[in-house]
Short mmCIF file of C-alpha atoms and ligand atoms in Angstrom, two decimals:
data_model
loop_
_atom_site.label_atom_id
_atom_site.label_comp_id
_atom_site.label_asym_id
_atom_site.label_seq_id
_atom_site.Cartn_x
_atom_site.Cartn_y
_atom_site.Cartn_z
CA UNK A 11 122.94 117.40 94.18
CA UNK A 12 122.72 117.13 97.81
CA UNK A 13 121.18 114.95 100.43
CA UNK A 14 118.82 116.12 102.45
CA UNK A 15 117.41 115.17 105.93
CA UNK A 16 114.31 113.67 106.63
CA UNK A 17 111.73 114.83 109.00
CA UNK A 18 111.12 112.52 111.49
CA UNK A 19 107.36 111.82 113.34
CA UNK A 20 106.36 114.70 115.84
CA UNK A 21 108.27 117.66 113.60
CA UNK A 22 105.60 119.58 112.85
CA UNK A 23 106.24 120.48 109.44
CA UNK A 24 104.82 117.04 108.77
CA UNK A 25 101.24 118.34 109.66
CA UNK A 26 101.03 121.62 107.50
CA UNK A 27 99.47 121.36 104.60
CA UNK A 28 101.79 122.35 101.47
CA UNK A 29 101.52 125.23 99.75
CA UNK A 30 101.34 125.19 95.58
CA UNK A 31 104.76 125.25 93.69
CA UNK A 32 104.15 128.48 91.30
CA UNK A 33 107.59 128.69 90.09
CA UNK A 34 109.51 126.91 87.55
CA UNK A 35 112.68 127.95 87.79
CA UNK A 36 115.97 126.25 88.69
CA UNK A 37 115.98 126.12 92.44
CA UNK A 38 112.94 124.05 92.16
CA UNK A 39 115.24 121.66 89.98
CA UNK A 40 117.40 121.38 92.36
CA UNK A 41 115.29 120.87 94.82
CA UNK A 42 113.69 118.01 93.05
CA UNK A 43 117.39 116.64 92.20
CA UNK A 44 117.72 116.51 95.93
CA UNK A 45 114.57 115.01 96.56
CA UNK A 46 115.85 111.96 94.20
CA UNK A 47 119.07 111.51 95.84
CA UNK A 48 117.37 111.41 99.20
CA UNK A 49 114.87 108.77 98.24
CA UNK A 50 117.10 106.85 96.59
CA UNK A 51 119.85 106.97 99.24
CA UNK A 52 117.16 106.27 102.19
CA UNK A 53 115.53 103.39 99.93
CA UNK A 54 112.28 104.39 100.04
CA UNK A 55 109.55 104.60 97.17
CA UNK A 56 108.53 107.63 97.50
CA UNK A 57 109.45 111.16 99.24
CA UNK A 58 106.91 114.35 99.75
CA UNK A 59 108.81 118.13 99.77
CA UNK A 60 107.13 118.72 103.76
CA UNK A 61 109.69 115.25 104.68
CA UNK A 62 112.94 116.93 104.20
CA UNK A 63 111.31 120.17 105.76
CA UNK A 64 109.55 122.21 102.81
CA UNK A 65 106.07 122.51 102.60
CA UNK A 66 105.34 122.30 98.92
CA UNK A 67 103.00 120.51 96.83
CA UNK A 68 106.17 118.35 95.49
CA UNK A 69 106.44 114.30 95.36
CA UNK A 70 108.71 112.26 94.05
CA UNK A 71 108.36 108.67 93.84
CA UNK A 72 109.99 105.08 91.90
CA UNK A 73 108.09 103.47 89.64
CA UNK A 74 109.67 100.24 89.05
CA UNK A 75 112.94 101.45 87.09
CA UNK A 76 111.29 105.12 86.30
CA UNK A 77 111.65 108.02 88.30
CA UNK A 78 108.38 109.93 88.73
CA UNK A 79 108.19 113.74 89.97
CA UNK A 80 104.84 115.43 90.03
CA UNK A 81 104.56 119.11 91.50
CA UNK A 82 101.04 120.25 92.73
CA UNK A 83 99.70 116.86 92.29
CA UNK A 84 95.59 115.93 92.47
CA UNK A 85 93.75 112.89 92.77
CA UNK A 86 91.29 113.06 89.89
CA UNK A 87 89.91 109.96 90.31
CA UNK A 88 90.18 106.95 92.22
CA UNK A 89 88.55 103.38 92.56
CA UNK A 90 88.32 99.95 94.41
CA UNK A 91 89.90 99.39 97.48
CA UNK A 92 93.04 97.33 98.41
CA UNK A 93 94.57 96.96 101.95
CA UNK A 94 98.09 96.09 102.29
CA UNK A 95 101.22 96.92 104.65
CA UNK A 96 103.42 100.06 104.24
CA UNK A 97 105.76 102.24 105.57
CA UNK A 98 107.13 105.97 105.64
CA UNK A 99 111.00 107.28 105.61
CA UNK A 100 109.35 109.91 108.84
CA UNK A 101 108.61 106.74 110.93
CA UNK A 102 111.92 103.74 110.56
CA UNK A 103 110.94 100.74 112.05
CA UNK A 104 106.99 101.17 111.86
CA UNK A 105 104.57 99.78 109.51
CA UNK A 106 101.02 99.57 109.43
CA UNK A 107 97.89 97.88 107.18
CA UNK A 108 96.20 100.52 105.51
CA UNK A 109 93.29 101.04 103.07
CA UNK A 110 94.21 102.47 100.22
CA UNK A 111 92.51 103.26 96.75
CA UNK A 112 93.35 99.95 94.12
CA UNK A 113 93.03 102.36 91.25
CA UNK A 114 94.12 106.46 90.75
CA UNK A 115 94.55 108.87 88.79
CA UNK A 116 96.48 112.47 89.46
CA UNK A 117 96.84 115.30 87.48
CA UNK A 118 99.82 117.54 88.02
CA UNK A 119 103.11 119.19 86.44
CA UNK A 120 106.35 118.09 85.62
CA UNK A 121 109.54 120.45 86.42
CA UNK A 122 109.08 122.31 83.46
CA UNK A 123 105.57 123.54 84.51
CA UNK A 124 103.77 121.37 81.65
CA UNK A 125 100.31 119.57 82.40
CA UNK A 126 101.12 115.82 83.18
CA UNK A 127 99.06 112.86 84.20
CA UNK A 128 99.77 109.78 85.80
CA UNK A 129 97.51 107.05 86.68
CA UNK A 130 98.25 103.67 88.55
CA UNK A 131 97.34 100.74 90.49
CA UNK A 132 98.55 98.51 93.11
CA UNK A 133 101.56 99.21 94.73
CA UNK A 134 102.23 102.48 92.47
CA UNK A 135 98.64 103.55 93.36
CA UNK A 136 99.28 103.21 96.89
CA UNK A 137 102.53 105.05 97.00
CA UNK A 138 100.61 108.29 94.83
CA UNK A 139 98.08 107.89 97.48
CA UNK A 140 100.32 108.09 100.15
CA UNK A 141 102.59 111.03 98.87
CA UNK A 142 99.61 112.99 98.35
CA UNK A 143 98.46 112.73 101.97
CA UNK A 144 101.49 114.34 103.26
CA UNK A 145 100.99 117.21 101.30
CA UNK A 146 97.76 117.50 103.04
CA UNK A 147 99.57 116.90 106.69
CA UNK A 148 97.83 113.68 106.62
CA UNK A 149 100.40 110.73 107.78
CA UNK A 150 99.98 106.90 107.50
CA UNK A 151 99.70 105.91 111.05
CA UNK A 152 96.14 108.23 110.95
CA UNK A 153 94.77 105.66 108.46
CA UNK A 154 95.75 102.37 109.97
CA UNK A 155 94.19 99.93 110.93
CA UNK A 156 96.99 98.02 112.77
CA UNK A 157 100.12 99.14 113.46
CA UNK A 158 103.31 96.90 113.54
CA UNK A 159 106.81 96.65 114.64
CA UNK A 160 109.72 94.43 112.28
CA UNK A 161 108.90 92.26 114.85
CA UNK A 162 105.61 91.63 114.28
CA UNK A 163 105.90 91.52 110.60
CA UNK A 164 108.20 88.98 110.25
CA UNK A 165 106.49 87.30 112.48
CA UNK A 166 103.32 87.71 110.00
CA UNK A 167 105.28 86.92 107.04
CA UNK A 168 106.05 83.43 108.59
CA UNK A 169 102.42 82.49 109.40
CA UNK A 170 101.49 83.50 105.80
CA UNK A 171 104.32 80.75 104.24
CA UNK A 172 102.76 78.19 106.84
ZN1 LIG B 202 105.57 108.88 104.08
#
């Protein structure tokens, strides 16, 4: 396994759209082995292939103590709405309210090509949700409502306790 590095904001390999995994074989496991590491390592919930530069319909994400990884993932069907703060590993130090889905379900494959699907709400919901986009080139900040800097969210964190 290797680590690999992630795409930062304004690489443009964040705003293709993937293309379908069609192969099965072992270099997509180790791809997906990588992907792992690199979430894990970087402490984030959830990585998308186009983040460490390769754009395929690959995400891999943390469900509590589970590791999920869906290749050519679809939202099948989705419901309610929640709005709540998150982040991305392609922009440190940013964070922004955004309207998500409170309910989903996707449809996809697991590594060995086999039909899987996972469905999920709250924060698991919201990290499918945003996976998915950036397999579509779509990117957190373009569904914001308000951005905000550590700064500003600790600062919101202490009004909320008040
Ligand atoms: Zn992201």
């Amino acid at each position: 396994m290797a680590l690999r590095n992630i795409r930062r904001q304004g690489d443009p390999v964040l705003r293709k759209k993937a293309v379908p995994v069609t192969r099965f074989n072992e270099q997509l496991h180790r791809l997906l082995d990588d992907m792992v590491e690199t979430m894990i390592k970087a402490q984030g919930a959830g990585l998308a292939a186009p983040q460490i530069g390769i754009s395929k319909k690959i995400i891999v994400l943390r469900d509590e103590d589970k590791i999920l990884e869906i290749i050519n993932p679809e939202i099948t069907e989705s419901e309610g709405e929640s709005i709540d703060i998150e982040g991305c590993l392609s922009f440190p130090g940013l964070y922004g309210e955004v309207p998500r889905s409170a309910r989903v379900a996707v449809s996809g494959q697991d590594r060995g090509g086999r039909e899987i699907r996972v469905s999920g709400e709250g924060f698991l919901a919201r990290v499918l949700q945003h996976e998915i986009d950036h397999l579509h080139g779509i990117l957190f900040v373009d569904r914001a409502v308000r951005l905000y800097t550590p700064e500003e969210l600790q600062n919101l964190a202490r009004k909320d306790k008040s």
